[in-house]
Coordinates of C-alpha atoms and ligand atoms in Angstrom, one line a residue:
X26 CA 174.4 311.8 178.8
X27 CA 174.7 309.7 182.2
X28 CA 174.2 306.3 182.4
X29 CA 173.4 304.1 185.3
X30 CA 174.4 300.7 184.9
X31 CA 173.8 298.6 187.8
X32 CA 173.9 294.8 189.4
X33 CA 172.0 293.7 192.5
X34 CA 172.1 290.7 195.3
X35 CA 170.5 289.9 198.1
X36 CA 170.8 287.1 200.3
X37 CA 169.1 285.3 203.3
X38 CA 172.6 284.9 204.6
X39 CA 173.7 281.7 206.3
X40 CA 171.5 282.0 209.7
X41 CA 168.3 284.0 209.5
X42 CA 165.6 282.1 208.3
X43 CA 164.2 284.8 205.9
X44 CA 165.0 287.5 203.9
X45 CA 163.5 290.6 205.3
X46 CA 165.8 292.9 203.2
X47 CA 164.2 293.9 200.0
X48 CA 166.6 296.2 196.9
X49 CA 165.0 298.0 194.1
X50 CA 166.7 298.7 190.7
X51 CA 165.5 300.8 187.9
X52 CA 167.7 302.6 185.1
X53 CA 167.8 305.5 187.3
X54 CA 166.5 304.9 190.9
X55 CA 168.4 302.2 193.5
X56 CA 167.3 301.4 197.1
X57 CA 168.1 298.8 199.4
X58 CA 165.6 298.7 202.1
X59 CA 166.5 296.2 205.7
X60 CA 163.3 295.1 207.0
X61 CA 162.4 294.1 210.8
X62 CA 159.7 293.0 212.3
X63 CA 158.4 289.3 213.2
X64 CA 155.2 287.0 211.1
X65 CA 157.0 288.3 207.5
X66 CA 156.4 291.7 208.9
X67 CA 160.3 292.7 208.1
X68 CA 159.7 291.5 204.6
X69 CA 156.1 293.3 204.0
X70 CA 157.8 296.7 205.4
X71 CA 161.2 296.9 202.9
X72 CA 158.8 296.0 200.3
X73 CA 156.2 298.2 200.6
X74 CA 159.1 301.2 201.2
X75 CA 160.4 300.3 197.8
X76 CA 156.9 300.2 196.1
X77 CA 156.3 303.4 198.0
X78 CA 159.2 305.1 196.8
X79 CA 158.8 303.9 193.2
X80 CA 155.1 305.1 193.0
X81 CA 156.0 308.6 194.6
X82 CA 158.8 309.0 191.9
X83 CA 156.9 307.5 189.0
X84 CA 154.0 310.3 189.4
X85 CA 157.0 313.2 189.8
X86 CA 158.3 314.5 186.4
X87 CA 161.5 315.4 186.2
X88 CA 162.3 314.0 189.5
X89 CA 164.2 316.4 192.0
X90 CA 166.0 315.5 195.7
X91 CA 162.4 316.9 196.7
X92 CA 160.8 314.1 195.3
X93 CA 162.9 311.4 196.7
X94 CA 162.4 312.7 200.4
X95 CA 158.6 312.8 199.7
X96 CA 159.0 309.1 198.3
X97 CA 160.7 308.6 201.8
X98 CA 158.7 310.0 203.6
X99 CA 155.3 308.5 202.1
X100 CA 157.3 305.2 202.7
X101 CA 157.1 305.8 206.3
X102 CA 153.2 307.0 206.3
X103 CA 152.6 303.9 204.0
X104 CA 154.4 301.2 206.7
X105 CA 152.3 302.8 209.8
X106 CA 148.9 303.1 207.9
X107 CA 149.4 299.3 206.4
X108 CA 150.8 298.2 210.5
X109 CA 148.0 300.2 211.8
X110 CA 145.2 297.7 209.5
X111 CA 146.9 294.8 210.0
X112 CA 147.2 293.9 213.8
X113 CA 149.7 291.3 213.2
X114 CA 152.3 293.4 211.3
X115 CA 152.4 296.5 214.1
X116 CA 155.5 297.9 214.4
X117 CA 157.5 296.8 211.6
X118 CA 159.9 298.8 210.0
X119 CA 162.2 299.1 207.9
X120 CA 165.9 300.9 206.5
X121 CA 166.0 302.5 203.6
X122 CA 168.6 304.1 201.5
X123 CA 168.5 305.1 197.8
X124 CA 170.3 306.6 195.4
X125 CA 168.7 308.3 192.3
X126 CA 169.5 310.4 188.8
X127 CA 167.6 313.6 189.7
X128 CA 167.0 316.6 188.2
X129 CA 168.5 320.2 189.7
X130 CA 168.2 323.1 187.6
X131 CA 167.6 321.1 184.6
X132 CA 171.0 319.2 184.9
X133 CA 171.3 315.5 186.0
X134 CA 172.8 315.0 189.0
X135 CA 172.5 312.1 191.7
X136 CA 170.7 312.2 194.7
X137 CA 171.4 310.1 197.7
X138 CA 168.9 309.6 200.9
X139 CA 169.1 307.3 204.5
X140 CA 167.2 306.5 207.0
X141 CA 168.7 303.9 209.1
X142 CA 171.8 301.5 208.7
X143 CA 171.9 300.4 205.7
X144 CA 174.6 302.1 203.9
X145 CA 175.7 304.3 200.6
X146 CA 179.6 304.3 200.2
X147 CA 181.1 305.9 196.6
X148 CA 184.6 304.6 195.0
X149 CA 186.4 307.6 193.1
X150 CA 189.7 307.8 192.0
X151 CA 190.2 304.4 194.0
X152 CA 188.6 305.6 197.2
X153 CA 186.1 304.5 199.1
X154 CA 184.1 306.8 200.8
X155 CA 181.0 306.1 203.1
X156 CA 178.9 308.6 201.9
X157 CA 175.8 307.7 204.1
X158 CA 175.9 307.8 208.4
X159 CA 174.4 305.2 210.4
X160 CA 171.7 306.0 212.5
X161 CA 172.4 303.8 214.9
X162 CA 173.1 303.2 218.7
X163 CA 176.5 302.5 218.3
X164 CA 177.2 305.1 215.7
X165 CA 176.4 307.6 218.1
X166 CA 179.1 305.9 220.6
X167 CA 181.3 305.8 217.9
X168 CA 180.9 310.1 217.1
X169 CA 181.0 310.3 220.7
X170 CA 185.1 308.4 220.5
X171 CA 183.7 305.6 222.8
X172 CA 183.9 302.8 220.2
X173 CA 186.2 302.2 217.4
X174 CA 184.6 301.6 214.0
X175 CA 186.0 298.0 214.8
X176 CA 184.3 297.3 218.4
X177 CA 180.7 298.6 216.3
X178 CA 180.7 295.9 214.1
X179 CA 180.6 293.1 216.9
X180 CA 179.1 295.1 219.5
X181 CA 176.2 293.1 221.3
X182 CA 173.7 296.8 220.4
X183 CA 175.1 297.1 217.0
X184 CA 171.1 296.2 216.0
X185 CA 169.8 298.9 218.1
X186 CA 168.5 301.7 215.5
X187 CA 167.8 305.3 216.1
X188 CA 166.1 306.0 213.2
X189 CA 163.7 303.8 210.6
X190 CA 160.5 303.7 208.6
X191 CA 157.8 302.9 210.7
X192 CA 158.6 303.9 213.9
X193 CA 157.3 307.3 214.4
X194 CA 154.9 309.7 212.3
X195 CA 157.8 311.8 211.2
X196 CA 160.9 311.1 210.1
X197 CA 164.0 312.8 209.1
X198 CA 165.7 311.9 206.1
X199 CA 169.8 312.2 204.9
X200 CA 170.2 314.2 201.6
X201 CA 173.3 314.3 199.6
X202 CA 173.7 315.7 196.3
X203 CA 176.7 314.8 194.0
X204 CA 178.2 314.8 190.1
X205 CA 177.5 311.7 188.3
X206 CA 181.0 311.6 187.0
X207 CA 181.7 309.1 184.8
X208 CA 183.5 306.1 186.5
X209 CA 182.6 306.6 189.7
X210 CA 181.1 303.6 191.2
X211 CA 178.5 304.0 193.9
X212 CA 177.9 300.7 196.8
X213 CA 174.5 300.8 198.2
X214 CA 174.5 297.6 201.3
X215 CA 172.3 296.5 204.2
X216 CA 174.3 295.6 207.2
X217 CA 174.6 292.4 206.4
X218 CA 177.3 293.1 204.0
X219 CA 179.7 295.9 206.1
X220 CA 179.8 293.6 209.7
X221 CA 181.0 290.7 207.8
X222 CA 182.8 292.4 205.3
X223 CA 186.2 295.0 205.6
X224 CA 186.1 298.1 203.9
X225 CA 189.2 297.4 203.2
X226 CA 188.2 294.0 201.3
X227 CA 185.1 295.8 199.7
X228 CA 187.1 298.2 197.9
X229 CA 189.3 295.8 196.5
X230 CA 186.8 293.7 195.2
X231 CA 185.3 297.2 193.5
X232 CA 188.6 298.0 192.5
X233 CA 189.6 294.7 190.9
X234 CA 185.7 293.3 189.6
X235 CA 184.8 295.6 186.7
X236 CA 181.0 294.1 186.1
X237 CA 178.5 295.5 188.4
X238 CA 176.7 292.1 189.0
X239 CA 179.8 289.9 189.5
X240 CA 181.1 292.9 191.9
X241 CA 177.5 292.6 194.1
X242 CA 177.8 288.9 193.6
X243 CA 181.3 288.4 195.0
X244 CA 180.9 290.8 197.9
X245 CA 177.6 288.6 198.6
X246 CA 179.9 285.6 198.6
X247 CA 182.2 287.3 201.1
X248 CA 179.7 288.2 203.4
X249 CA 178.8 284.5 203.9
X250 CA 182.2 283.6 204.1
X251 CA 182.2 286.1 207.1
X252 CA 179.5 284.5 208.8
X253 CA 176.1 285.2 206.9
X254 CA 174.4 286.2 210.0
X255 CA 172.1 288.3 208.7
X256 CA 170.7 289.4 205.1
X257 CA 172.6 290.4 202.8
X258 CA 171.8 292.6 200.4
X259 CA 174.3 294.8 197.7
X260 CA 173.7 297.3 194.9
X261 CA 176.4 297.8 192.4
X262 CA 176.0 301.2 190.7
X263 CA 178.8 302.7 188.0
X264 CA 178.4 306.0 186.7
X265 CA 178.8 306.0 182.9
X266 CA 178.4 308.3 180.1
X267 CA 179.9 311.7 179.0
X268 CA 180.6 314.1 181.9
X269 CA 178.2 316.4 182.7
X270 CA 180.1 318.3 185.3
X271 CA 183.6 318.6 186.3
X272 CA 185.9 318.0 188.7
X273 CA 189.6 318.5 189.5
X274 CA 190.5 315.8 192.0
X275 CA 187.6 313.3 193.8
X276 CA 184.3 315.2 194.9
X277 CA 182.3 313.2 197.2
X278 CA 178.9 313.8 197.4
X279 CA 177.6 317.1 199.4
X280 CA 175.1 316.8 202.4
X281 CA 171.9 318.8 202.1
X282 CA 170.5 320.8 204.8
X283 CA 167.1 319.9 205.4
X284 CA 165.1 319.1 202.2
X285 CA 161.4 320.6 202.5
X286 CA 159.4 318.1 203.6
X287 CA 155.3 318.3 204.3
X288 CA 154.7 319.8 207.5
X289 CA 153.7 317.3 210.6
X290 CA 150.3 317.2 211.5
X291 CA 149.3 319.2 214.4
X292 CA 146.8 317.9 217.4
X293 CA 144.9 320.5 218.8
X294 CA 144.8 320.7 222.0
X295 CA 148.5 319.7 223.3
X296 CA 150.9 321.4 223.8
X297 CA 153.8 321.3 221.1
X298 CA 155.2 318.4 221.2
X299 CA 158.3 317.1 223.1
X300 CA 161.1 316.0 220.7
X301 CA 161.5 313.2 221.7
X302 CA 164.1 310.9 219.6
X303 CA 164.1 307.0 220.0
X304 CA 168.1 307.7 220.8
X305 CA 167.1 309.7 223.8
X306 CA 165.2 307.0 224.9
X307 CA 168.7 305.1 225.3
X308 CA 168.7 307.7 228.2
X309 CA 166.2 306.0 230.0
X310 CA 166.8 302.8 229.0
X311 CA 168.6 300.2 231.6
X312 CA 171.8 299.2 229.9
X313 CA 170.9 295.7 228.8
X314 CA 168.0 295.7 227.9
X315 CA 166.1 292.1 228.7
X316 CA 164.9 291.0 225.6
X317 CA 161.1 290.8 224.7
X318 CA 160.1 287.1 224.3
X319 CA 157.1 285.8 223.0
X320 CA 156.9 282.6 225.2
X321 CA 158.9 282.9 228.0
X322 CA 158.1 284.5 231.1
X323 CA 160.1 288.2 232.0
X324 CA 162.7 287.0 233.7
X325 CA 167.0 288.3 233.5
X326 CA 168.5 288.5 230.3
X327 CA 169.5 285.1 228.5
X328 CA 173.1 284.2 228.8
X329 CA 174.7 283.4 226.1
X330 CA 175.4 279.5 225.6
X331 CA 178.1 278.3 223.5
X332 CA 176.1 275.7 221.3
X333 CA 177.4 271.9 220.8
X334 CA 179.8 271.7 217.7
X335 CA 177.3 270.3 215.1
X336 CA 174.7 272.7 215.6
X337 CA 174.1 276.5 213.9
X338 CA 176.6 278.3 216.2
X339 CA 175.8 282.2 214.9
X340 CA 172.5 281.1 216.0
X341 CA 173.6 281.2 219.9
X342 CA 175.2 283.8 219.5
X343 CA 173.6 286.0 217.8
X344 CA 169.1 285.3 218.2
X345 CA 168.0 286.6 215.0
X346 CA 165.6 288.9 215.9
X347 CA 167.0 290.1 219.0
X348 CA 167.4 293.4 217.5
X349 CA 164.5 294.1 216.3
X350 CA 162.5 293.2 219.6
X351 CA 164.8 295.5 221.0
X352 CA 163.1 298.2 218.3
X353 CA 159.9 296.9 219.5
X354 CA 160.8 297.3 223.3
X355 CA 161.4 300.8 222.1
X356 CA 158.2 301.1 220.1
X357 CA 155.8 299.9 223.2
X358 CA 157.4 301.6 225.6
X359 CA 156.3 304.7 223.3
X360 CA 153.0 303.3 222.6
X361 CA 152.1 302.3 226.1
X362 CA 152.7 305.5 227.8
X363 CA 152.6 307.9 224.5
X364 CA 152.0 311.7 225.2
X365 CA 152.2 311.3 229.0
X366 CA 155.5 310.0 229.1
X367 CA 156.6 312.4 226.5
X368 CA 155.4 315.1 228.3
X369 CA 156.8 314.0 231.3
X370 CA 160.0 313.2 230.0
X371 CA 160.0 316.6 228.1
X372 CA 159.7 318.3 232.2
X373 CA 161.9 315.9 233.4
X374 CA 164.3 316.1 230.6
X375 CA 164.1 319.0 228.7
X376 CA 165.5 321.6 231.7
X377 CA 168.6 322.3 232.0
X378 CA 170.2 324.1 235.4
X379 CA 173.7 325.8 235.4
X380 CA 175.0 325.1 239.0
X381 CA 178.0 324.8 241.2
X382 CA 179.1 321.2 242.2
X383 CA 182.4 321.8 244.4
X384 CA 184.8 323.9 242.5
X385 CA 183.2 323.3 239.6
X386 CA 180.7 324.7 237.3
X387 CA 178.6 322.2 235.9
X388 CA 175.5 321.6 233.3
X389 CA 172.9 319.0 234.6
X390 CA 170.5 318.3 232.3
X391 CA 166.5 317.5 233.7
X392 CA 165.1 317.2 236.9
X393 CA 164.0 314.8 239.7
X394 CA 160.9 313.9 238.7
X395 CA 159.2 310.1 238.5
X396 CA 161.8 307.6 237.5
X397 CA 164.1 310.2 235.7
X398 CA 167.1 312.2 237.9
X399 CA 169.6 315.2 236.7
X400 CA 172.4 313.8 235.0
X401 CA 175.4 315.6 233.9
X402 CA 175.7 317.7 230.8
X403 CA 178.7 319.5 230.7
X404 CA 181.6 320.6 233.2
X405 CA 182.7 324.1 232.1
X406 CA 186.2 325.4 232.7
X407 CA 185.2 328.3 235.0
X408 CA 186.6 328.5 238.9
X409 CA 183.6 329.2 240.6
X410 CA 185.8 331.3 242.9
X411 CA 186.5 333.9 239.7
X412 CA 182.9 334.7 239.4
X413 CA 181.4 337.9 241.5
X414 CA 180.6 336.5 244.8
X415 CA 176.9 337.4 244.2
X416 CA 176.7 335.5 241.4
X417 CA 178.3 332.7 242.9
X418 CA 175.7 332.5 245.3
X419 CA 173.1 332.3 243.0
X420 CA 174.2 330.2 240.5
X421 CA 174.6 328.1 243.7
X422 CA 171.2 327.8 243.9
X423 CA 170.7 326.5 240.2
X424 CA 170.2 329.1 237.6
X425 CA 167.1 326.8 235.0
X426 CA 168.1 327.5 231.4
X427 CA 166.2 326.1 228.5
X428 CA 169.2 324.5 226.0
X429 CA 172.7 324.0 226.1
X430 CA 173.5 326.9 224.1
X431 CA 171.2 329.2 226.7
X432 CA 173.8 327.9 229.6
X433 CA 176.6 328.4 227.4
X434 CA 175.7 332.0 227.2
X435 CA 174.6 332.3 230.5
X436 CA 178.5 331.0 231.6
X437 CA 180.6 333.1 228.7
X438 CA 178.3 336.0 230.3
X439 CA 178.9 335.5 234.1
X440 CA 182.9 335.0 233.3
X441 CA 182.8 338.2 231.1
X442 CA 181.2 340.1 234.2
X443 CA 183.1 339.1 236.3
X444 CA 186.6 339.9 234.2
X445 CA 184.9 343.1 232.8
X446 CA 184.3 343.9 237.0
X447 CA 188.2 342.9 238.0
X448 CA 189.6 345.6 236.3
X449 CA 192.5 346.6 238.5
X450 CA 193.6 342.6 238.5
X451 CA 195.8 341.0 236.2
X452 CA 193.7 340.0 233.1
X453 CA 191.4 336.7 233.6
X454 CA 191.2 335.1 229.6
X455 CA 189.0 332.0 231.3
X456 CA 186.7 331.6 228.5
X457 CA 183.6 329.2 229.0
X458 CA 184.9 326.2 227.0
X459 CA 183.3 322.5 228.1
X460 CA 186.3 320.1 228.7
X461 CA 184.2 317.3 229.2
X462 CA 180.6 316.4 227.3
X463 CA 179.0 313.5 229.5
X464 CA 175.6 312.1 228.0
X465 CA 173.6 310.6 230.0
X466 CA 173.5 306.8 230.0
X467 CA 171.0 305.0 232.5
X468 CA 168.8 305.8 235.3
X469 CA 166.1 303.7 236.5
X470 CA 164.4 301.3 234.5
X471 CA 161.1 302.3 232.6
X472 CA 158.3 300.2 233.6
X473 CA 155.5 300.8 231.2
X474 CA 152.4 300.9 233.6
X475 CA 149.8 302.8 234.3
X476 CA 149.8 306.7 232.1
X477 CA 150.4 309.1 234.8
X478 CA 148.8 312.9 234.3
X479 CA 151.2 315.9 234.2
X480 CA 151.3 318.0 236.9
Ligands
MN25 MN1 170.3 293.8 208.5

């Protein structure tokens, strides 16, 4: 039979005034949940996820992954309904991972979910394994190779989320499923812990501490040492028991594809919605974003001031709640202009035209339209001069295709043709490979003003 056996901190941290993270611990259910928001609305949000989450699983018997995503996702709808009858707490939000003994097929097995940055790691064998991925601004950077894992963790947009509770009606949640093999020790930590804290030093310190609570107390500890400038907050979770699976070497856990969730509800009337993802709005963002203050007057971004010896130097350098009102920037922008600017941004953005640009054949993504212009997608490794000269001419022109994939066909297609066509030449074996991936960074500020109808 497995065993959880568990230890828990959290911490205000040396800067922050409060503690808006917020962990849960139950023999078989552990969440750690990073709250943001201003007026205690951080706090209420991680709160009410983890009360969420245990209701949803309390009423569930035996608890399945299913379960746990519902408990996520009932998290979220609980955070907006609660935001939306309490003016002062709009738009808080919240992180949420969790880890849980489930039931699949009537064997135990653990269950692992994220939304957000607050992280799941796993020691085996001596290990350590980040189980969970950030969804996160500079995550993304990081997939994309433009950011070591060392630049993210003191990047000035390291607080910039792409995912939470709260934010938006629907949210998608991380599964992973793995054996609860006994002696396997699973980390569950807000950020707090992993920007002040090496991997490397966290897995010696669940290496060398063998009880769960001194282990989540000590890495607490370190985190202030680091610099404590934010919450703090660590879950300590060792697998015990007899095995109820094997394994030959280390088996980290498995990611699920898409759980079943409860279907969004539809508004009659629109079209089908744009999807539009907070990340994409990064597209049409202004690379520093000025920060939302509630006193001052907009004006250019504060500089950064290096503060007088004897006072709290993290808090120069680091505003507490600067990320979040960058969430919140985010959030008005949405709520301001809601379907209109989705639906313009879903004409602007959501085109794509295969064209010719020189010698090369390129991917530009949208359309000139309002504040947004064509960026480049994709440069494809296709002379424009080996295509059939009619062909050429038209893609000239811009050929609209719908995704990526649509232009990649449309590309492998004209390059086949074209080869197929040349049959007395030597052999062409140009395939339509991209050499270069570009995403869009910045065009013009959004200015949230008036709602503008669709053409
Ligand atoms: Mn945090």
């Amino acid at each position: 039979m497995t065993v959880l056996v568990a230890g828990a901190a959290t911490d205000t941290g040396r800067v922050r005034a409060a503690n808006q993270d917020a962990v849960l611990v139950t023999p078989t259910l552990f969440a750690v949940a990073d709250g943001m928001g201003g007026h205690a609305a951080g706090e209420v949000a991680s709160r009410l996820a983890l009360d969420t989450l245990v209701a949803v699983t309390a009423g569930a018997a035996p608890v399945t992954v299913q379960t746990l995503v519902h408990g996520v996702q009932a998290a979220n709808e609980a955070i907006l309904e609660h935001a939306r009858l309490e003016p002062h707490l709009r738009g808080m939000g919240t992180t949420l991972c969790v880890l849980a003994l489930v039931d699949v097929a009537g064997e135990p097995s653990l269950a692992i979910a994220n939304v957000g940055d607050s992280r799941v790691y796993v020691l085996q064998d001596g290990t350590l394994v980040q189980v969970t991925r950030d969804h996160s601004y500079v995550e993304d950077l990081v997939s994309m190779g433009r950011l070591t894992h060392e630049e993210a963790r003191s990047h000035p947009q390291r607080n910039i989320l792409t995912r939470a509770l709260g934010i938006e009606p629907d949210v998608k949640v991380d599964v992973w499923q793995a054996v609860p093999f006994p002696g396997d020790r699973y980390l569950l930590c807000s950020d707090g812990l992993f920007n002040e804290v090496d991997d490397a030093v966290i897995r010696r310190v669940l290496m060398t501490v063998s009880s769960p609570q001194d282990a989540a107390d000590t890495l607490v500890h370190l985190a202030n040492d680091g610099g404590g400038r934010d919450n703090i907050s660590v879950i300590v979770v060792d697998v015990t028991g007899a095995a109820t699976g094997t394994r030959a070497t280390a088996a980290p856990p498995v990611e699920l594809p898409d759980v079943p969730a409860p279907a969004p509800p539809a508004v009659a009337g629109l079209p089908a919605p744009p999807e539009v993802e907070l990340r994409s709005l990064g597209d049409w963002l202004p690379d520093d974003v000025p920060e939302l203050d509630d006193t001052a007057p907009p004006g250019p971004p504060p500089v950064p001031v290096t503060p007088p010896a004897d006072e709290e130097p993290a808090q120069a350098l680091e505003p507490p709640r600067s990320w979040w009102r960058r969430v919140v920037l985010v959030a008005a922008v949405l709520a301001v202009l809601g379907l209109a600017f989705g639906a313009i941004a879903w004409t602007a953005r959501g085109t794509y035209t295969v064209t010719i640009d020189g010698d090369r054949v390129v991917l530009l993504r949208g359309r000139s339209l309002l504040w947004f212009e064509p960026t480049l997608e994709k440069v494809y490794a296709v002379d424009p001069a080996d295509l059939l000269p009619d062909r050429r001419e038209s893609l000239a022109d811009g050929r609209q295709v719908g995704s990526v994939a649509a232009a990649d066909r449309l590309v492998a297609n004209l390059v086949d043709e074209a080869a197929t066509t040349a049959t007395t030449s030597t052999t062409s074996t140009t395939t339509a490979t991209a050499v270069t991936t570009t995403i869009p960074t910045t065009t013009a500020p959004v200015e949230p003003t008036v709602p503008v109808s669709v053409p």
